[in-house]
Coordinates of C-alpha atoms in Angstrom, one line a residue:
Chain A
D29 CA 92.5 115.4 127.2
T30 CA 92.1 113.0 124.3
E31 CA 93.7 115.1 121.7
V32 CA 96.9 115.0 119.6
T33 CA 97.9 118.4 118.5
Q34 CA 100.2 119.3 115.7
T35 CA 101.8 122.6 114.7
P36 CA 102.0 124.2 112.3
K37 CA 98.8 123.3 110.3
H38 CA 100.5 124.5 107.1
L39 CA 104.1 124.9 106.1
V40 CA 105.7 126.1 102.9
M41 CA 109.5 125.8 102.7
G42 CA 112.2 126.0 100.2
M43 CA 114.6 123.1 99.5
T44 CA 117.4 124.8 101.4
N45 CA 115.3 125.6 104.5
K46 CA 115.4 123.9 107.9
K47 CA 112.1 123.6 109.7
S48 CA 110.5 121.4 112.3
L49 CA 107.1 119.9 112.8
K50 CA 105.8 119.5 116.3
C51 CA 103.4 117.0 117.9
E52 CA 102.0 116.9 121.5
Q53 CA 99.8 114.5 123.4
H54 CA 98.8 114.5 127.1
M55 CA 97.1 111.1 127.2
G56 CA 100.0 109.4 128.9
H57 CA 100.6 107.4 125.7
R58 CA 104.1 105.9 125.5
A59 CA 104.2 105.2 121.7
M60 CA 104.2 108.0 119.1
Y61 CA 104.3 107.9 115.4
W62 CA 105.0 109.9 112.3
Y63 CA 103.1 109.1 109.1
K64 CA 103.3 110.7 105.6
Q65 CA 100.2 110.8 103.5
K66 CA 100.0 111.8 99.8
A67 CA 96.7 112.6 98.1
K68 CA 94.5 109.6 97.6
K69 CA 97.0 107.3 99.2
P70 CA 97.0 105.6 102.6
P71 CA 99.1 107.0 105.5
E72 CA 102.7 105.6 105.3
L73 CA 104.5 104.9 108.5
M74 CA 107.8 106.8 108.9
F75 CA 108.9 106.4 112.5
V76 CA 107.8 104.9 115.7
Y77 CA 109.0 105.9 119.2
S78 CA 108.3 103.6 122.0
Y79 CA 109.0 104.8 125.6
E80 CA 110.9 107.7 124.0
K81 CA 113.2 105.5 122.0
L82 CA 113.2 105.1 118.3
S83 CA 111.8 101.6 117.6
I84 CA 110.9 101.7 113.9
N85 CA 112.5 103.7 111.1
E86 CA 110.9 102.7 107.8
S87 CA 114.0 103.5 105.7
V88 CA 113.2 107.2 105.7
P89 CA 115.8 109.5 104.1
S90 CA 118.1 111.3 106.5
R91 CA 116.6 114.7 105.5
F92 CA 113.9 113.7 107.9
S93 CA 115.1 113.6 111.5
P94 CA 112.8 112.6 114.3
E95 CA 113.2 113.6 117.9
C96 CA 111.3 112.7 121.1
P97 CA 112.3 115.1 123.8
N98 CA 109.9 113.6 126.4
S99 CA 106.9 111.3 126.5
S100 CA 104.5 114.0 125.5
L101 CA 106.4 115.6 122.6
L102 CA 107.5 114.4 119.2
N103 CA 109.3 116.5 116.6
L104 CA 110.2 116.0 113.0
H105 CA 113.1 118.1 111.8
L106 CA 113.2 118.8 108.1
H107 CA 116.3 119.8 106.1
A108 CA 117.0 119.9 102.4
L109 CA 113.7 118.5 101.4
Q110 CA 112.6 117.8 97.8
P111 CA 109.4 118.9 96.1
E112 CA 108.2 115.2 96.2
D113 CA 108.3 115.4 100.0
S114 CA 105.2 117.7 99.8
A115 CA 102.5 115.8 101.7
L116 CA 100.3 115.7 104.8
Y117 CA 102.4 114.7 107.8
L118 CA 100.4 113.0 110.5
C119 CA 101.4 112.4 114.1
A120 CA 99.7 109.7 116.2
S121 CA 100.0 108.2 119.6
S122 CA 98.9 105.0 121.4
Q123 CA 99.2 103.5 124.8
G124 CA 102.2 101.6 123.7
P125 CA 103.2 98.0 124.0
S126 CA 102.3 96.1 127.1
G127 CA 104.1 93.0 128.3
S128 CA 101.6 90.8 126.4
G129 CA 102.1 92.8 123.2
S130 CA 98.4 93.8 123.0
Y131 CA 97.3 96.1 120.3
N132 CA 96.2 99.6 120.9
E133 CA 94.4 102.0 118.6
Q134 CA 96.3 105.0 117.5
F135 CA 95.0 108.5 118.0
F136 CA 95.9 110.9 115.2
G137 CA 96.5 114.6 115.1
P138 CA 95.1 116.8 112.4
G139 CA 98.3 116.8 110.4
T140 CA 100.7 119.4 109.0
R141 CA 100.2 120.2 105.3
L142 CA 103.8 120.6 104.0
T143 CA 104.6 122.1 100.6
V144 CA 108.2 122.1 99.4
L145 CA 109.0 124.6 96.6
Chain B
D30 CA 103.0 96.2 97.2
Q31 CA 100.0 97.1 99.3
Q32 CA 99.0 94.4 101.8
V33 CA 95.7 96.1 102.6
K34 CA 93.4 97.1 99.8
Q35 CA 90.2 99.0 99.5
N36 CA 89.1 98.5 95.9
S37 CA 86.2 101.0 96.0
P38 CA 87.5 104.6 96.0
S39 CA 84.0 105.9 96.6
L40 CA 80.6 104.9 97.7
S41 CA 77.3 106.8 97.6
V42 CA 74.4 105.8 99.8
Q43 CA 71.0 107.3 100.7
E44 CA 70.4 108.5 104.2
G45 CA 68.8 105.8 106.3
R46 CA 70.1 102.9 104.2
I47 CA 73.0 100.6 104.9
S48 CA 76.6 101.5 103.9
I49 CA 79.0 98.6 103.3
L50 CA 82.7 99.3 103.0
N51 CA 85.0 96.5 102.0
C52 CA 88.6 95.8 102.7
D53 CA 90.9 92.9 101.5
Y54 CA 94.3 91.9 102.9
T55 CA 97.0 89.6 101.7
N56 CA 99.1 88.9 104.8
S57 CA 97.8 85.9 106.7
M58 CA 99.7 86.9 109.7
F59 CA 97.5 90.0 110.3
D60 CA 95.3 89.3 113.3
Y61 CA 94.1 92.8 114.3
F62 CA 92.0 95.1 112.1
L63 CA 90.8 98.6 112.6
W64 CA 88.6 101.1 110.8
Y65 CA 89.3 104.8 110.8
K66 CA 87.2 107.7 109.6
K67 CA 88.7 110.9 108.2
Y68 CA 87.1 114.2 107.6
P69 CA 88.8 116.8 105.4
A70 CA 91.5 118.8 107.2
E71 CA 91.4 116.4 110.2
G72 CA 93.4 113.4 111.2
P73 CA 91.9 109.9 111.0
T74 CA 89.7 109.0 113.9
F75 CA 89.5 105.5 115.3
L76 CA 86.1 103.9 114.7
I77 CA 86.1 100.2 115.5
S78 CA 88.4 97.3 115.7
I79 CA 88.3 93.5 115.5
S80 CA 90.6 90.8 116.6
S81 CA 91.0 87.6 114.5
I82 CA 89.5 85.5 117.3
K83 CA 86.2 87.1 116.4
D84 CA 84.2 87.3 113.2
K85 CA 82.0 90.2 114.2
N86 CA 82.2 93.3 116.4
E87 CA 79.4 95.8 116.9
D88 CA 79.4 99.3 118.3
G89 CA 76.1 101.2 117.9
R90 CA 75.5 101.8 114.2
F91 CA 78.8 100.3 113.2
T92 CA 79.6 96.6 112.7
V93 CA 82.8 95.1 111.4
F94 CA 82.8 91.6 109.9
L95 CA 85.9 89.5 109.5
N96 CA 86.2 86.6 107.1
K97 CA 89.6 85.1 107.7
S98 CA 89.4 82.4 105.1
A99 CA 88.7 85.1 102.4
K100 CA 91.0 87.6 104.0
H101 CA 88.2 90.1 103.9
L102 CA 86.6 92.5 106.3
S103 CA 83.7 94.9 105.9
L104 CA 82.3 97.8 107.8
H105 CA 78.5 98.1 107.9
I106 CA 76.9 101.4 108.9
V107 CA 73.2 101.2 109.7
P108 CA 71.4 103.5 109.3
S109 CA 73.7 105.8 107.4
Q110 CA 73.6 109.5 108.3
P111 CA 74.9 112.5 106.3
G112 CA 77.4 113.1 109.1
D113 CA 79.0 109.7 108.2
S114 CA 80.2 111.2 104.9
A115 CA 84.0 110.9 105.2
V116 CA 86.9 108.8 104.0
Y117 CA 87.1 105.4 105.7
F118 CA 90.4 103.6 106.0
C119 CA 90.9 100.0 107.1
A120 CA 94.1 99.0 108.8
A121 CA 95.7 95.8 109.9
S122 CA 98.5 94.7 112.1
S123 CA 100.4 91.5 113.0
P124 CA 101.8 90.0 116.2
S125 CA 105.3 90.5 115.0
D126 CA 104.9 94.2 115.1
F127 CA 101.8 95.4 116.9
N128 CA 102.9 99.1 116.6
K129 CA 102.8 99.0 112.8
F130 CA 99.5 99.4 111.1
Y131 CA 99.1 98.8 107.3
F132 CA 96.5 101.1 105.9
G133 CA 94.3 100.7 102.8
S134 CA 93.9 103.6 100.4
G135 CA 90.5 104.6 101.7
T136 CA 86.9 104.7 100.5
K137 CA 85.1 108.0 100.3
L138 CA 81.6 107.6 101.6
N139 CA 78.9 110.1 100.6
V140 CA 75.6 109.8 102.4
K141 CA 72.9 111.8 100.6
P142 CA 70.1 113.4 102.6

């Protein structure tokens, strides 16, 4: 299984709603990522989990709350979002850091298209 | 301030010809570079990578060239096929944080039959 899956594919929510995005991989990867991508812009890194611990938080507002329940799952909890948070949210995974710090390509899911009204 | 730039938002090429996609970077600490391909409604798919110890890496129809002195890399696709039509992103990373990739804004390639 070389796939990263994301649910839901599309999500429309109001500014007072609470919702969650889910990501799953079964490749044994130990690093997982959340990216945000606006139209015609590059993916912007939000969070990195390495061995189920949050290792990078790119100064993301607290209305976005990541969670890594186990090595295969990554959630992004959303609360009190703003219309400007509407974007494609991409999850990715990679083998994770080795002792030598070697690079590993990231495998991306198809994304969740989020619209905040 | 974007550290990785793709200055051509789009490129149109005839089937069978060469496609050349360009990417520039500003951070001299970057030493690992990747190209991703993205179809509509799908996530980016890894294509090819190159480490700074090399100046060329080839995989089938895809070749990436790295010019460290110019801080420039390019992706060559030969021969181009209609199925190559997609958005191509370059990305870079540095030893100080190998989990963090900096992406360019993408180039939309259209290969005409």
